[in-house]
Amino acid sequence: MFDIIKPEEIEKRSFEIIKKELKVSIPKENEAVVLRVIHATADFDYAENLYFTVNAASAAADALKKGVSIVTDTNMAKAGINKKSLAALGGTVHCFMADEDVAAEAKRRGITRAAVSVEKAAALGKPLIFAFGNAPTALIKLHELVTLGKIKPEFIIAAPVGFVNVEESKELIRSLGLPCIIARGRKGGSGVAAAICNALIYMACRR
């Protein structure tokens, strides 16, 4: 017999189980993010895998509170972000991967749509949070544009999953010294990026 069926009760109970089964101590300021990622993945490795710059979660929540928008590298991540809560803060979510102009430009130059999407985001000329869970080339392009002084993100979530250029691209982001959260190593994914975004959005909504 299943005695817990309401969504809010399932989530509450899930978080209780995660806290009970955690084997490591998590800094209070990072707890909401770590717990939500474990909740989304059922992978306790994230308790030690996630890298946070100093006061990262607070910096992201502060930016979101000011109405900063989010750019993702997949429509899956975009779908997973709580857009209603983000809108209440004055922000929106962008994903340019399926845009015809992005596809055409990527084909013309022989580069990935993810890289062109970052360029398109930079051209918006407004404060942004980048949340990537799929494309290392998006991180590489973002590093390039930041280094050239063409954009300065409010925050970066670097969580591509995979085997090619994944770890290296995350290290490039870490080297920038900007506020960020990184899923180290090969782990990550669109669900992880969305879970991190939601944790930060909910933090901002409570402020």
Tab-separated table of C-alpha atoms in Angstrom:
chain	number	residue	atom	x	y	z
A	1	MET	CA	0.000	0.000	0.000
A	2	PHE	CA	1.401	3.383	-0.992
A	3	ASP	CA	0.722	5.887	1.762
A	4	ILE	CA	2.422	8.925	0.183
A	5	ILE	CA	0.920	10.077	-3.103
A	6	LYS	CA	0.733	13.879	-3.016
A	7	PRO	CA	3.618	15.519	-4.961
A	8	GLU	CA	4.601	17.878	-2.143
A	9	GLU	CA	4.615	15.005	0.344
A	10	ILE	CA	6.734	12.835	-1.957
A	11	GLU	CA	9.297	15.604	-2.357
A	12	LYS	CA	9.363	16.337	1.379
A	13	ARG	CA	9.849	12.667	2.208
A	14	SER	CA	12.506	12.314	-0.482
A	15	PHE	CA	14.545	15.131	1.008
A	16	GLU	CA	14.220	13.587	4.470
A	17	ILE	CA	15.565	10.287	3.130
A	18	ILE	CA	18.452	12.021	1.351
A	19	LYS	CA	19.478	13.882	4.522
A	20	LYS	CA	19.315	10.658	6.524
A	21	GLU	CA	21.422	8.691	4.052
A	22	LEU	CA	24.073	11.334	3.373
A	23	LYS	CA	27.513	10.176	4.455
A	24	VAL	CA	29.244	13.556	4.330
A	25	SER	CA	28.653	16.985	5.819
A	26	ILE	CA	27.519	19.700	3.421
A	27	PRO	CA	28.082	23.424	4.107
A	28	LYS	CA	24.734	24.967	4.984
A	29	GLU	CA	25.004	27.553	2.206
A	30	ASN	CA	25.304	24.784	-0.433
A	31	GLU	CA	22.818	22.327	1.037
A	32	ALA	CA	19.752	23.329	-0.982
A	33	VAL	CA	21.609	22.874	-4.274
A	34	VAL	CA	23.244	19.576	-3.360
A	35	LEU	CA	20.030	18.064	-2.010
A	36	ARG	CA	18.021	19.048	-5.086
A	37	VAL	CA	20.622	17.587	-7.451
A	38	ILE	CA	20.667	14.318	-5.506
A	39	HIS	CA	16.860	14.362	-5.539
A	40	ALA	CA	16.891	14.766	-9.337
A	41	THR	CA	19.489	12.059	-9.960
A	42	ALA	CA	19.371	9.656	-6.971
A	43	ASP	CA	23.171	9.931	-7.143
A	44	PHE	CA	24.823	10.624	-3.796
A	45	ASP	CA	28.178	11.240	-5.490
A	46	TYR	CA	27.005	14.817	-6.037
A	47	ALA	CA	27.429	15.473	-2.324
A	48	GLU	CA	31.171	15.613	-3.027
A	49	ASN	CA	31.188	16.151	-6.788
A	50	LEU	CA	29.757	19.671	-6.949
A	51	TYR	CA	32.249	22.529	-6.842
A	52	PHE	CA	31.129	25.903	-5.500
A	53	THR	CA	33.025	29.171	-5.613
A	54	VAL	CA	32.888	31.178	-2.382
A	55	ASN	CA	29.312	32.262	-1.610
A	56	ALA	CA	28.247	30.893	-5.006
A	57	ALA	CA	24.649	30.051	-4.127
A	58	SER	CA	24.082	33.430	-2.485
A	59	ALA	CA	25.592	35.262	-5.454
A	60	ALA	CA	23.309	33.417	-7.872
A	61	ALA	CA	20.238	33.976	-5.723
A	62	ASP	CA	21.050	37.687	-5.487
A	63	ALA	CA	21.365	37.903	-9.271
A	64	LEU	CA	18.076	36.064	-9.786
A	65	LYS	CA	16.398	38.359	-7.301
A	66	LYS	CA	17.309	41.236	-9.622
A	67	GLY	CA	15.520	39.594	-12.557
A	68	VAL	CA	18.484	38.049	-14.354
A	69	SER	CA	17.554	35.591	-17.119
A	70	ILE	CA	18.984	32.120	-17.728
A	71	VAL	CA	20.485	30.699	-20.933
A	72	THR	CA	20.608	26.916	-21.321
A	73	ASP	CA	22.200	24.648	-23.922
A	74	THR	CA	19.235	22.250	-24.282
A	75	ASN	CA	15.488	22.563	-24.477
A	76	MET	CA	15.374	19.709	-21.967
A	77	ALA	CA	17.088	21.874	-19.359
A	78	LYS	CA	14.823	24.763	-20.277
A	79	ALA	CA	11.770	22.543	-19.791
A	80	GLY	CA	12.997	21.470	-16.364
A	81	ILE	CA	13.451	24.972	-14.994
A	82	ASN	CA	10.551	26.380	-12.989
A	83	LYS	CA	9.651	29.245	-15.285
A	84	LYS	CA	6.726	30.427	-13.160
A	85	SER	CA	8.958	30.987	-10.134
A	86	LEU	CA	11.648	32.544	-12.318
A	87	ALA	CA	9.085	34.888	-13.886
A	88	ALA	CA	8.019	35.980	-10.396
A	89	LEU	CA	11.592	37.217	-9.969
A	90	GLY	CA	11.473	39.007	-13.325
A	91	GLY	CA	13.555	36.508	-15.289
A	92	THR	CA	13.066	34.298	-18.333
A	93	VAL	CA	14.768	31.217	-19.808
A	94	HIS	CA	16.406	31.189	-23.240
A	95	CYS	CA	17.582	28.258	-25.362
A	96	PHE	CA	18.733	29.104	-28.881
A	97	MET	CA	19.811	25.615	-29.951
A	98	ALA	CA	16.837	25.017	-32.249
A	99	ASP	CA	16.815	28.492	-33.811
A	100	GLU	CA	17.155	28.434	-37.595
A	101	ASP	CA	19.701	31.267	-37.653
A	102	VAL	CA	21.860	29.408	-35.140
A	103	ALA	CA	21.762	26.196	-37.188
A	104	ALA	CA	22.596	28.055	-40.393
A	105	GLU	CA	25.511	29.955	-38.844
A	106	ALA	CA	26.918	26.810	-37.248
A	107	LYS	CA	26.806	24.995	-40.577
A	108	ARG	CA	28.390	27.918	-42.425
A	109	ARG	CA	31.328	28.107	-40.003
A	110	GLY	CA	31.654	24.399	-39.281
A	111	ILE	CA	31.185	24.795	-35.522
A	112	THR	CA	28.570	23.552	-33.065
A	113	ARG	CA	25.180	25.136	-32.551
A	114	ALA	CA	26.037	25.335	-28.868
A	115	ALA	CA	28.953	27.668	-29.577
A	116	VAL	CA	26.829	29.876	-31.841
A	117	SER	CA	24.098	29.917	-29.190
A	118	VAL	CA	26.524	31.398	-26.690
A	119	GLU	CA	27.431	34.106	-29.191
A	120	LYS	CA	23.745	34.856	-29.709
A	121	ALA	CA	23.234	35.085	-25.960
A	122	ALA	CA	26.168	37.459	-25.595
A	123	ALA	CA	24.628	39.689	-28.267
A	124	LEU	CA	21.550	40.171	-26.077
A	125	GLY	CA	23.589	42.662	-24.108
A	126	LYS	CA	21.921	41.959	-20.781
A	127	PRO	CA	22.912	40.256	-17.510
A	128	LEU	CA	22.686	36.471	-17.811
A	129	ILE	CA	23.185	33.230	-15.963
A	130	PHE	CA	24.484	30.397	-18.161
A	131	ALA	CA	23.364	26.875	-17.246
A	132	PHE	CA	24.910	24.158	-19.395
A	133	GLY	CA	24.330	20.430	-18.934
A	134	ASN	CA	25.171	19.027	-22.342
A	135	ALA	CA	27.656	20.892	-24.522
A	136	PRO	CA	31.313	21.372	-23.575
A	137	THR	CA	31.692	23.537	-26.691
A	138	ALA	CA	29.278	26.004	-25.101
A	139	LEU	CA	31.605	26.299	-22.104
A	140	ILE	CA	34.639	26.653	-24.360
A	141	LYS	CA	32.969	29.455	-26.331
A	142	LEU	CA	31.812	31.144	-23.126
A	143	HIS	CA	35.371	31.050	-21.770
A	144	GLU	CA	36.603	32.611	-25.018
A	145	LEU	CA	34.062	35.450	-24.936
A	146	VAL	CA	34.696	36.180	-21.266
A	147	THR	CA	38.448	36.233	-21.850
A	148	LEU	CA	37.966	38.649	-24.761
A	149	GLY	CA	35.824	40.890	-22.566
A	150	LYS	CA	32.734	40.424	-24.742
A	151	ILE	CA	30.550	39.177	-21.910
A	152	LYS	CA	30.644	38.883	-18.134
A	153	PRO	CA	28.060	36.370	-16.879
A	154	GLU	CA	26.392	36.968	-13.549
A	155	PHE	CA	26.808	33.273	-12.834
A	156	ILE	CA	27.781	30.015	-14.571
A	157	ILE	CA	26.467	26.499	-14.022
A	158	ALA	CA	28.910	24.138	-15.733
A	159	ALA	CA	27.441	20.634	-15.793
A	160	PRO	CA	27.925	18.999	-19.209
A	161	VAL	CA	27.929	15.208	-19.130
A	162	GLY	CA	30.124	13.067	-21.353
A	163	PHE	CA	33.619	12.026	-22.342
A	164	VAL	CA	35.028	14.448	-24.940
A	165	ASN	CA	36.331	17.835	-23.758
A	166	VAL	CA	33.977	17.696	-20.767
A	167	GLU	CA	36.446	17.834	-17.886
A	168	GLU	CA	38.721	20.257	-19.711
A	169	SER	CA	35.889	22.691	-20.490
A	170	LYS	CA	34.823	22.732	-16.853
A	171	GLU	CA	38.365	23.562	-15.787
A	172	LEU	CA	38.340	26.492	-18.222
A	173	ILE	CA	35.279	27.874	-16.440
A	174	ARG	CA	36.843	27.351	-13.028
A	175	SER	CA	39.922	29.273	-14.173
A	176	LEU	CA	37.840	32.381	-14.926
A	177	GLY	CA	37.320	33.118	-11.247
A	178	LEU	CA	33.661	34.012	-11.800
A	179	PRO	CA	30.884	32.851	-9.452
A	180	CYS	CA	29.973	29.332	-10.531
A	181	ILE	CA	28.831	25.831	-9.654
A	182	ILE	CA	30.537	22.977	-11.482
A	183	ALA	CA	29.659	19.289	-11.695
A	184	ARG	CA	33.221	18.012	-11.735
A	185	GLY	CA	34.497	15.210	-13.903
A	186	ARG	CA	32.291	13.485	-16.458
A	187	LYS	CA	29.081	13.764	-14.469
A	188	GLY	CA	26.262	16.182	-15.201
A	189	GLY	CA	23.400	16.495	-17.651
A	190	SER	CA	20.441	18.695	-18.474
A	191	GLY	CA	18.548	17.436	-15.432
A	192	VAL	CA	21.432	18.415	-13.173
A	193	ALA	CA	21.666	21.897	-14.707
A	194	ALA	CA	17.909	22.384	-14.280
A	195	ALA	CA	17.977	21.107	-10.694
A	196	ILE	CA	20.735	23.568	-9.791
A	197	CYS	CA	18.780	26.390	-11.408
A	198	ASN	CA	15.635	25.498	-9.500
A	199	ALA	CA	17.431	25.298	-6.180
A	200	LEU	CA	18.852	28.778	-6.756
A	201	ILE	CA	15.501	30.143	-7.959
A	202	TYR	CA	13.746	28.854	-4.840
A	203	MET	CA	16.476	30.398	-2.676
A	204	ALA	CA	15.932	33.735	-4.408
A	205	CYS	CA	12.151	33.498	-3.954
A	206	ARG	CA	12.589	33.004	-0.213
A	207	ARG	CA	14.772	36.098	0.178
